[in-house]
Short mmCIF file of C-alpha atoms in Angstrom, two decimals:
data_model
loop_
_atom_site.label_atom_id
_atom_site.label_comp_id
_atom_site.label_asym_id
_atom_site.label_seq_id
_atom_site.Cartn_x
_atom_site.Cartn_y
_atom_site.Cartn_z
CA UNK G 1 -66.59 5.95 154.03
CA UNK G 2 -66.99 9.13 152.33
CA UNK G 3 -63.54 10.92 152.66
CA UNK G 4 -61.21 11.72 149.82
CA UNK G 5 -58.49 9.38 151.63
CA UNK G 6 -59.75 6.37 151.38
CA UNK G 7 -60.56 7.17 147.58
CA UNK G 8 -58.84 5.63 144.70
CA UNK G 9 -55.92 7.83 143.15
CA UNK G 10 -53.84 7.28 139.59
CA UNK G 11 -50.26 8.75 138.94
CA UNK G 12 -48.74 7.32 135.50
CA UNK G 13 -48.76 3.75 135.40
CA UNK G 14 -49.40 3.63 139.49
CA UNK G 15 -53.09 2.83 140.95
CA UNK G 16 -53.58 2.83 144.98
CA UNK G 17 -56.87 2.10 147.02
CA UNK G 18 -56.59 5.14 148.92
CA UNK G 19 -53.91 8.42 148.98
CA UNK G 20 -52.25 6.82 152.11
CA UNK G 21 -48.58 5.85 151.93
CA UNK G 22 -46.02 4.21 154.29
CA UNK G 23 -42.92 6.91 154.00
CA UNK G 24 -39.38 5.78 153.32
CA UNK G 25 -38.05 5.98 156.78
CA UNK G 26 -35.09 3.94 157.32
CA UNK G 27 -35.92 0.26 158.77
CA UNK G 28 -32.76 -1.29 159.69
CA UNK G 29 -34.17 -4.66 158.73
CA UNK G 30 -31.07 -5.93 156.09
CA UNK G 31 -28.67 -7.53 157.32
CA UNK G 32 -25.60 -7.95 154.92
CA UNK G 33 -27.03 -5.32 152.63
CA UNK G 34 -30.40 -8.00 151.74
CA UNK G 35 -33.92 -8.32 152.57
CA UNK G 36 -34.84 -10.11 156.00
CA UNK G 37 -37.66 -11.93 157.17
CA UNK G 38 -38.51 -8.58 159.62
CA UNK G 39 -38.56 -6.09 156.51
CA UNK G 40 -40.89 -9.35 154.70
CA UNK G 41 -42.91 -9.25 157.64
CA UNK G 42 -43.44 -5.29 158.27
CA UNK G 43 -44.14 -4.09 155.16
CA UNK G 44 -46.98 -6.86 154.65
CA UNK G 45 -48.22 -5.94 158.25
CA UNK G 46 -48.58 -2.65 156.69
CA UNK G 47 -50.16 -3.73 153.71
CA UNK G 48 -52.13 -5.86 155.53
CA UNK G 49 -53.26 -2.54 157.61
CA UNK G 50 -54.96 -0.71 154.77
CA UNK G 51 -52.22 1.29 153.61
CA UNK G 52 -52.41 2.28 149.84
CA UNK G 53 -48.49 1.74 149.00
CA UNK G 54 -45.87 1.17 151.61
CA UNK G 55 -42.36 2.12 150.61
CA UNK G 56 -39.58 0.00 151.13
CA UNK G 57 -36.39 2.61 152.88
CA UNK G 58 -33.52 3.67 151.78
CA UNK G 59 -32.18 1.29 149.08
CA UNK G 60 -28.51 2.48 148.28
CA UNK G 61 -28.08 2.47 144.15
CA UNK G 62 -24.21 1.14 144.47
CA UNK G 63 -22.32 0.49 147.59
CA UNK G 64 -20.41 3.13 147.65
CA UNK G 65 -24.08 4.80 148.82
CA UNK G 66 -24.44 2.71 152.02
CA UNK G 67 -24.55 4.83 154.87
CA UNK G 68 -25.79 2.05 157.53
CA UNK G 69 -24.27 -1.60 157.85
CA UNK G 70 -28.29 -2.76 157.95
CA UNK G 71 -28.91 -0.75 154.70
CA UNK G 72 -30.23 -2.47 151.66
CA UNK G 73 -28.04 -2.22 148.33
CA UNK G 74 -29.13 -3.00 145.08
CA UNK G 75 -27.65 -5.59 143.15
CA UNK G 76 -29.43 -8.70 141.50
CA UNK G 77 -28.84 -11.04 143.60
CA UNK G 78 -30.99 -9.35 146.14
CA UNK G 79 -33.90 -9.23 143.29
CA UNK G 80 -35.28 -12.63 144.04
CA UNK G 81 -36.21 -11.54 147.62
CA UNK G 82 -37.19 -8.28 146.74
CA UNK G 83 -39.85 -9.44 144.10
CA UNK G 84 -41.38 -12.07 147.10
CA UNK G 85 -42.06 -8.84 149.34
CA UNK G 86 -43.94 -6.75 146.38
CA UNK G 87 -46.07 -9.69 145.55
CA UNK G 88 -46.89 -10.13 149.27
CA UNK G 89 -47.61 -6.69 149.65
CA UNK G 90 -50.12 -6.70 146.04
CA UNK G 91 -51.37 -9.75 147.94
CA UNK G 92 -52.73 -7.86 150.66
CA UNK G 93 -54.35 -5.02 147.62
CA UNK G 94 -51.48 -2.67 148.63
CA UNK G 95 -48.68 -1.06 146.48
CA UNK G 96 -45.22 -1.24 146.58
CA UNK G 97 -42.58 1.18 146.34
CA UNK G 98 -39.01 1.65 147.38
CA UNK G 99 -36.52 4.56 147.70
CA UNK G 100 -33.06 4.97 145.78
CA UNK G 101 -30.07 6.90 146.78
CA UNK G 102 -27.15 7.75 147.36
CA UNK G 103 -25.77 9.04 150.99
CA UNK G 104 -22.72 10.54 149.67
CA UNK G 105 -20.67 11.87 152.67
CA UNK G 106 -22.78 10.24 155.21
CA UNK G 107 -20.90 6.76 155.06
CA UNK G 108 -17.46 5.67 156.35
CA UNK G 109 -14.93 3.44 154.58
CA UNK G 110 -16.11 0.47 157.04
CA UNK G 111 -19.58 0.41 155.23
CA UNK G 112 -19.19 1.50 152.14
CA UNK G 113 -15.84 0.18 150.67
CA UNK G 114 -14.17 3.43 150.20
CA UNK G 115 -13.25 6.88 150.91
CA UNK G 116 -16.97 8.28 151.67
CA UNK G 117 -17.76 10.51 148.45
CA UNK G 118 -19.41 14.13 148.12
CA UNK G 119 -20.01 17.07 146.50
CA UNK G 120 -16.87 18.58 147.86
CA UNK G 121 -13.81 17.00 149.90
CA UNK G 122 -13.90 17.70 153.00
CA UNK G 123 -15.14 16.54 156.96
CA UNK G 124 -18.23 15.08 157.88
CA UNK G 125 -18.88 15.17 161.39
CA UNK G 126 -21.35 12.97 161.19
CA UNK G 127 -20.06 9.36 160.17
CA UNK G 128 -16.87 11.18 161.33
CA UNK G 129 -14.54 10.94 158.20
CA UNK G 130 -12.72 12.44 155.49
CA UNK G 131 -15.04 13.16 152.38
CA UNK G 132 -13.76 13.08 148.79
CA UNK G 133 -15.08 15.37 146.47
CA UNK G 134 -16.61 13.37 143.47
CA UNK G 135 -14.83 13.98 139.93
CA UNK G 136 -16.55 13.76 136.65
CA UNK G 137 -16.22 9.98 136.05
CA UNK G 138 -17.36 9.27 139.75
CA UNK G 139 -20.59 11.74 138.87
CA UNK G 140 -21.39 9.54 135.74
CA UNK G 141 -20.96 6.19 137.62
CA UNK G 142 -23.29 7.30 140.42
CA UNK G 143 -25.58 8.61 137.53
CA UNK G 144 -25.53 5.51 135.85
CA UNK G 145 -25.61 3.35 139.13
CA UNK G 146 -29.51 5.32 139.51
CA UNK G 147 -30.53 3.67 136.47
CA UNK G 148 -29.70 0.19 137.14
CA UNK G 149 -31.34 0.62 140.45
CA UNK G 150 -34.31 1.46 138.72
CA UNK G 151 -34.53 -1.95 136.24
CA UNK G 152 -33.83 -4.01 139.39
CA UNK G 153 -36.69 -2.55 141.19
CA UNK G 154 -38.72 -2.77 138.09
CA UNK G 155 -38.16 -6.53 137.56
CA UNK G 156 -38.41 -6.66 141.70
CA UNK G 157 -41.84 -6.08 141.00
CA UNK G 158 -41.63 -2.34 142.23
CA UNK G 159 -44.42 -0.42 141.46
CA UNK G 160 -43.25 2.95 141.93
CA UNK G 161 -39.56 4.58 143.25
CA UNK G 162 -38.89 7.37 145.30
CA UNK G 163 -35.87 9.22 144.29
CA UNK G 164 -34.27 10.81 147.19
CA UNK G 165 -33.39 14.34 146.79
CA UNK G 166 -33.42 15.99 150.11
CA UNK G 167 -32.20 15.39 153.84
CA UNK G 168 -28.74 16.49 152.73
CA UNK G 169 -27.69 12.63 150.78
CA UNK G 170 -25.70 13.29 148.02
CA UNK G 171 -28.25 14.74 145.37
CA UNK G 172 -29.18 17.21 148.44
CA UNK G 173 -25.41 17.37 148.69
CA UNK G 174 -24.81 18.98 145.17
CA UNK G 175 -28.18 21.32 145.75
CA UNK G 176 -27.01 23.12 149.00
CA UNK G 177 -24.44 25.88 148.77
CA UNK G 178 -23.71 24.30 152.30
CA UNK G 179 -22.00 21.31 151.24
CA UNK G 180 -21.25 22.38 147.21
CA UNK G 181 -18.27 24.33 147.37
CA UNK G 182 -16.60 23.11 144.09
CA UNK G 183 -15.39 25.69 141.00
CA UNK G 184 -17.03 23.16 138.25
CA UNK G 185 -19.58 23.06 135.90
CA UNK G 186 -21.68 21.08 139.60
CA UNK G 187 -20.81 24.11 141.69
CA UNK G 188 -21.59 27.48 142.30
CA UNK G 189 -24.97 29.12 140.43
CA UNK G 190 -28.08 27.15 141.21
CA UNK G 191 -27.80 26.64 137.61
CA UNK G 192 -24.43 24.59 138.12
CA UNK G 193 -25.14 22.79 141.61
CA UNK G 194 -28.72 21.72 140.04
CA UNK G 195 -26.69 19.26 137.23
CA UNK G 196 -26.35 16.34 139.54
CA UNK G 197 -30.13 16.19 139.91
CA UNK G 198 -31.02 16.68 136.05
CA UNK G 199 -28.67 13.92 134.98
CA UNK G 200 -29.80 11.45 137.02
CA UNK G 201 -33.16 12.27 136.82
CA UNK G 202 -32.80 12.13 132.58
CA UNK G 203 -31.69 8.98 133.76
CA UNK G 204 -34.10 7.90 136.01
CA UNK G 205 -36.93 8.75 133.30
CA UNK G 206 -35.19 7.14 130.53
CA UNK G 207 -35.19 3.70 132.61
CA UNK G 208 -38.56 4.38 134.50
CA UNK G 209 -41.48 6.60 132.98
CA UNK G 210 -44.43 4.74 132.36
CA UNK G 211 -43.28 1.41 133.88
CA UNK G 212 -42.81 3.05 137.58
CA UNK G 213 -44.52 6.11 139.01
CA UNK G 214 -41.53 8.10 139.78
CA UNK G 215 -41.31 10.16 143.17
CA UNK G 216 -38.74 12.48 144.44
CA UNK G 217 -38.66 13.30 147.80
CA UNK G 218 -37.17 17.07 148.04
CA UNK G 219 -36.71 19.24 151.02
CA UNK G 220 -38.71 22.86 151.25
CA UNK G 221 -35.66 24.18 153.31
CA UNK G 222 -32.65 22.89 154.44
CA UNK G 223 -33.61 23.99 157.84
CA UNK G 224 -30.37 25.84 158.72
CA UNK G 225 -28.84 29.33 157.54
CA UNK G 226 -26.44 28.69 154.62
CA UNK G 227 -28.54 26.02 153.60
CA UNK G 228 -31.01 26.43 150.92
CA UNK G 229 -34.68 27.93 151.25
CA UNK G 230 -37.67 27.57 150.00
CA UNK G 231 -37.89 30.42 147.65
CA UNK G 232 -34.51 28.31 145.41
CA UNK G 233 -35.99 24.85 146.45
CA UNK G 234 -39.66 25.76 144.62
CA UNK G 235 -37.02 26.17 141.67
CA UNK G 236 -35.85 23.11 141.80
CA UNK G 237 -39.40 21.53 142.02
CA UNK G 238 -39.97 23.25 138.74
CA UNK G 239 -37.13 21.44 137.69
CA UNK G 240 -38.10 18.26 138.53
CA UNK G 241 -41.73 18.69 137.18
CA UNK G 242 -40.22 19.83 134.11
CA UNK G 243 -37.61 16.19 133.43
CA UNK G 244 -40.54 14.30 134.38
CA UNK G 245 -41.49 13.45 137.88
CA UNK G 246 -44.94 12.11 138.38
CA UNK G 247 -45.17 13.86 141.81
CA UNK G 248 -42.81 15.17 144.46
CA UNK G 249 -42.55 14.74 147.89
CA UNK G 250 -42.33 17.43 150.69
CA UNK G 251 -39.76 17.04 153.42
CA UNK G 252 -36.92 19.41 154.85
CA UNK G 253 -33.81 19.07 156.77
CA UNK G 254 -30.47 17.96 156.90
CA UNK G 255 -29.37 14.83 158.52
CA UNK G 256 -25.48 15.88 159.35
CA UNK G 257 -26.67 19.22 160.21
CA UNK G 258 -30.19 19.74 161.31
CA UNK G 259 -31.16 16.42 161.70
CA UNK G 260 -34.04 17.15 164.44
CA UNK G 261 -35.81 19.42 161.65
CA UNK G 262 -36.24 16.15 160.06
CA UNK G 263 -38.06 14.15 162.96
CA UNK G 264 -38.93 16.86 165.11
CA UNK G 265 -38.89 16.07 168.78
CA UNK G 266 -35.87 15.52 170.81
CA UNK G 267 -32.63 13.89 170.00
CA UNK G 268 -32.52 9.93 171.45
CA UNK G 269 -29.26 10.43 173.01
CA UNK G 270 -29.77 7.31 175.40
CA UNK G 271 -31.25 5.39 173.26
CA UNK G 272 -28.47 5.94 170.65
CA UNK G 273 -25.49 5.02 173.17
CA UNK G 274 -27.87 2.47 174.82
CA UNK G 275 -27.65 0.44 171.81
CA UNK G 276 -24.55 1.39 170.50
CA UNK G 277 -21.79 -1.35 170.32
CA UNK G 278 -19.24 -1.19 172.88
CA UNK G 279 -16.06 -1.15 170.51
CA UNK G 280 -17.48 2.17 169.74
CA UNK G 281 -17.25 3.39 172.89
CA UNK G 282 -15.35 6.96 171.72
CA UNK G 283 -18.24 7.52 169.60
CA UNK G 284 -20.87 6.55 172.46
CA UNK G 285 -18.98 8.88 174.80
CA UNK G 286 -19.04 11.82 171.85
CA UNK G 287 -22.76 11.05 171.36
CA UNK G 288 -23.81 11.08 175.55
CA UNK G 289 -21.60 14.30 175.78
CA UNK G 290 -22.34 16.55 172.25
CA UNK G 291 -25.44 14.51 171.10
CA UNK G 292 -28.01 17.48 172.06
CA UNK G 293 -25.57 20.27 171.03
CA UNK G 294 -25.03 19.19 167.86
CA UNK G 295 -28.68 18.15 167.06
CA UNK G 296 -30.69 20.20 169.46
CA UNK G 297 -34.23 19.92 170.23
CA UNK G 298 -36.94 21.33 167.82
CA UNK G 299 -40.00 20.46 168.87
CA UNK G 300 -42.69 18.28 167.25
CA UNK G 301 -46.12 19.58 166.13
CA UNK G 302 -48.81 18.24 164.16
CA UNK G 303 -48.47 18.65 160.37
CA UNK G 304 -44.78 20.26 160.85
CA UNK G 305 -44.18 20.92 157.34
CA UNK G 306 -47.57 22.07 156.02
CA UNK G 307 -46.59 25.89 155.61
CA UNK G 308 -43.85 25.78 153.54
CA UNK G 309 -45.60 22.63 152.03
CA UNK G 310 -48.44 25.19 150.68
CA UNK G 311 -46.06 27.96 149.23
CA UNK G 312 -45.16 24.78 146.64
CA UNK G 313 -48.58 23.95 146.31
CA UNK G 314 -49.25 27.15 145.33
CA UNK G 315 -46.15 27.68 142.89
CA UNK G 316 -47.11 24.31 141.18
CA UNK G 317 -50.22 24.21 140.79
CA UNK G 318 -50.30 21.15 138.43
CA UNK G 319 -47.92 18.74 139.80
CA UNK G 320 -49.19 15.91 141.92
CA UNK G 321 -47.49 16.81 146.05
CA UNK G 322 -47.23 14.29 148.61
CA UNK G 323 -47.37 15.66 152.06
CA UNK G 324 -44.99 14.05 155.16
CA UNK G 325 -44.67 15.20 158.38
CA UNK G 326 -46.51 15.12 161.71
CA UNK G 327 -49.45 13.06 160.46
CA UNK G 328 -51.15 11.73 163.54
CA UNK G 329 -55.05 10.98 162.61
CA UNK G 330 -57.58 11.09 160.00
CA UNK G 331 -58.58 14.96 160.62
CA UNK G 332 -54.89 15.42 160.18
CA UNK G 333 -55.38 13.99 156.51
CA UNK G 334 -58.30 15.21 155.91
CA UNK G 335 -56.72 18.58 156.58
CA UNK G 336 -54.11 18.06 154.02
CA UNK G 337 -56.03 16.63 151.22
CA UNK G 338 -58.40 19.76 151.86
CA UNK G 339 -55.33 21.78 151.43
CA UNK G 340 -54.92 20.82 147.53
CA UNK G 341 -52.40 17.51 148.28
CA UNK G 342 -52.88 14.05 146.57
CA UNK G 343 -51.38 11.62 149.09
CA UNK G 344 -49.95 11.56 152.30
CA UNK G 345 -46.85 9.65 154.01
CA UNK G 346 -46.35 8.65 157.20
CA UNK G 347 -44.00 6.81 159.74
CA UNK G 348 -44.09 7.07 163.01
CA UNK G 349 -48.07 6.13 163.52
CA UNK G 350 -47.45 2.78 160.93
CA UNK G 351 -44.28 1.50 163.41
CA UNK G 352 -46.22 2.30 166.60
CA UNK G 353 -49.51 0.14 165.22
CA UNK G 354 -49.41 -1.28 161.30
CA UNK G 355 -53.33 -1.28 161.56
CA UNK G 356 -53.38 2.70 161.70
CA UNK G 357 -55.15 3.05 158.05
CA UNK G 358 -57.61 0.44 159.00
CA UNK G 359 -58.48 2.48 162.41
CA UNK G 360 -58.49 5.98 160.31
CA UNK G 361 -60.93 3.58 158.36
CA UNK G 362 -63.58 3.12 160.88
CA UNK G 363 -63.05 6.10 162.71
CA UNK G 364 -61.63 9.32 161.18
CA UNK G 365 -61.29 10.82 164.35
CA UNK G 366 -58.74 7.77 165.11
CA UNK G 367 -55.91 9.43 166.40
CA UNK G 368 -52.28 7.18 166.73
CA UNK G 369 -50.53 6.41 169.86
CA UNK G 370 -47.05 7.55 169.05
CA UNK G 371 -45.82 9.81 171.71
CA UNK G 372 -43.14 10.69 169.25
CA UNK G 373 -40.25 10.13 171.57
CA UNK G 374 -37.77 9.33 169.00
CA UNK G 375 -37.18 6.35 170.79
CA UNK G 376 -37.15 4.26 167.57
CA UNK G 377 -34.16 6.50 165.40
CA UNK G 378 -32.33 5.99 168.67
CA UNK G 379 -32.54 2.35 168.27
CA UNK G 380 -32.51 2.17 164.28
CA UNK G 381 -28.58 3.67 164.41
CA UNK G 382 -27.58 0.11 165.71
CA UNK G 383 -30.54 -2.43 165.15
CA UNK G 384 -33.73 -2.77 163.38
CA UNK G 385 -36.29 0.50 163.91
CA UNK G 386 -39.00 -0.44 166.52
CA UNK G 387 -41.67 1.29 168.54
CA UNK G 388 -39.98 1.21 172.22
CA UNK G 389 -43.91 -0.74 172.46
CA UNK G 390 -42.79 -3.71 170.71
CA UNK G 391 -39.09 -3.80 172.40
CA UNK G 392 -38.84 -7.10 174.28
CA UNK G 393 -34.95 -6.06 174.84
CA UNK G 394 -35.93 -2.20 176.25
CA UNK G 395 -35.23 -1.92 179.77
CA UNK G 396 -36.36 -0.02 182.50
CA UNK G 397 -34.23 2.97 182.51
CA UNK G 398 -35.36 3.46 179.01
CA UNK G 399 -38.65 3.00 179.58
CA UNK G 400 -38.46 5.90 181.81
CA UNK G 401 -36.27 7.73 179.87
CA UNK G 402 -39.26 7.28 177.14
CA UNK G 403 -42.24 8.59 179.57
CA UNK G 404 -40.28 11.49 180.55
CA UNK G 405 -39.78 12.84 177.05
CA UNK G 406 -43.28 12.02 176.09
CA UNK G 407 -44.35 14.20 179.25
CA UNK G 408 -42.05 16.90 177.94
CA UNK G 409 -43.61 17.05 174.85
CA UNK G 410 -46.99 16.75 175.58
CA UNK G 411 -45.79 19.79 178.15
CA UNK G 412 -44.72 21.58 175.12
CA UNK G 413 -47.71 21.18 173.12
CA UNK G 414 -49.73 22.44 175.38
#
């Protein structure tokens, strides 16, 4: 195999076999806030695929960051477990990594023990609640809460983190003039709303640099006017290059405003309510009636992000980008790498078949099976994420419901 992806790559202390990398999308798989025998067994299926590092999703950093019930949390009594998943995955000559954050107003008090927190008080439609704006001693908690995430996942056996940055959790939350209203020293000037980030990345480094690679995942737009664009977000890249970084990765979107920027594709509204506890049942109605209104279809494409991804390429021309978004086959990569990146996440194609590096591997024109129905978010909002393939408990209607949007979109992409 001659192609760059399957070539070694070195960032800091990291070393993977190949620039391919399981993305930090959301599993579902931890019940009571801990590592479960499904998240053991999926991210070693993935390992065992031929992946170069699979990234274990979205790890809150205190629990006041828990935005799901099935969400992990990091504390050390969850290190144990954590440590027998990395050396299962470096068993299998993959890489481990996981993602820290904090979800900020995406939470409710059920979840995450208190009054959700944010940038700014406030509404969030999305959990729905009240939001309290963080004050100072709140901000240096949180801060400090980053870098105690960071020694658990280093003596978990981690061998790189992904800060999250983007998608509108809180970091993104400080960042966007759309959800930073506040008068502060945090609000206002890109200057001001930019603080949140540089503390806890000083924070992050001071823990981390050269005993984890550290990653940030950043968005190149917020994906919504009154959100921020690329032009201000290739600032904050600088940013992050500049307190230390080893690379950065490219996403976009908001989840409580523009969530389908994010995915691409439709909006799982069936799925969602489907699987949706009854004792919610006001929320299932609101979701069945407002679900597409409120996150409206945008639809999916191969390689979604790669224009605005290049106008950061080009801005930084020394600082190592991973690409996500739309990655369906080896040409696909092979695209990207061409295009000046250094490694390349994915999601979708590793939850529809684990063995997709391996089949990239003896066949670049291997292209995955994912019909990118969105079937899995649906289901992840309530249980564990899973390729409507693998579903023993789907049922008919859904089935159906899953062909016709994957007609649709194959429709559309015609």
């Amino acid at each position: 195999m001659t192609s760059q992806l399957f070539t070694p790559f070195k960032l800091g202390p990291l070393e993977v076999r190949n620039r391919t990398v399981r993305s930090a999308a959301f599993e579902g798989m931890c019940e009571h806030n801990s590592p479960s025998p499904s998240l053991f067994d999926y991210h070693t299926a993935v390992a065992r695929g031929g992946v170069g590092m699979t990234t274990v999703a979205y790890a809150a950093v205190c629990r006041s960051g828990l935005s799901f019930e099935r969400q992990l949390w990091m504390r050390e009594e969850i290190v144990p477990e954590l440590k027998k998943l990395t050396d299962a995955i470096h068993a299998e000559g993959a890489k481990a990594s996981i993602q820290l954050g904090h979800c900020g107003n995406m939470s409710h008090r059920k979840i995450c023990g208190c009054t959700p927190k944010g940038a700014s008080s406030g509404f969030n439609l999305y959990s729905p609640t009240f939001v309290h704006g963080m004050d100072i001693k709140e901000i240096d908690e949180v801060v400090s809460a980053y870098g105690h995430a960071v020694e658990l996942a280093i003596s978990a056996g981690f061998d790189a983190v992904e800060i999250h940055a983007g998608h509108g959790y809180l970091i993104s939350q400080f960042l966007s003039p759309y959800t930073n209203h506040r008068h502060d020293e945090y609000g206002g000037s890109l200057e001001n709303r930019i603080r949140f980030m540089q503390k806890v990345m000083r924070e992050v480094v001071r823990v981390g640099k050269g005993k984890v690679a550290i990653f940030v995942k950043m968005n190149t737009r917020d994906g919504f006017r009154g959100g921020q664009e690329v032009p201000e977000l290739i600032e904050v890249a600088k940013e992050l290059q500049r307190l230390g970084a080893d690379a950065l990765v490219l996403s976009g979107g908001f989840v409580s405003r523009a969530p389908q920027y994010v995915m691409r594709g439709e909006f799982p509204v069936r799925a969602i309510v489907h699987y949706m506890p009854w004792k919610q049942w006001w929320l299932k109605a609101g979701v069945l009636l407002g679900g597409k209104i409120v996150a409206p279809t945008v639809p999916f494409r191969k390689l979604y992000f790669l224009e605005d991804a290049l106008k950061f390429r080009k801005a930084l021309p020394d600082m190592p980008l991973v690409y996500v978004g739309g990655v369906t086959s080896g040409e696909d990569c092979e695209k990207v790498l061409d295009s000046g990146f250094q490694m390349i996440q994915m999601a979708r194609a590793l939850l529809e078949d684990t063995d997709f590096v391996n089949k990239m591997y003896a066949d670049m024109h291997h292209c995955s099976g994912c019909g990118h129905t969105n079937f899995c978010i649906g289901r992840m909002y309530s249980l564990e994420m899973a390729c409507h393939k693998h579903c023993q408990d789907i049922t008919p209607a859904l089935e159906r419901e899953v062909q016709r949007i994957r007609r649709r979109n194959e429709k559309r992409n015609k």
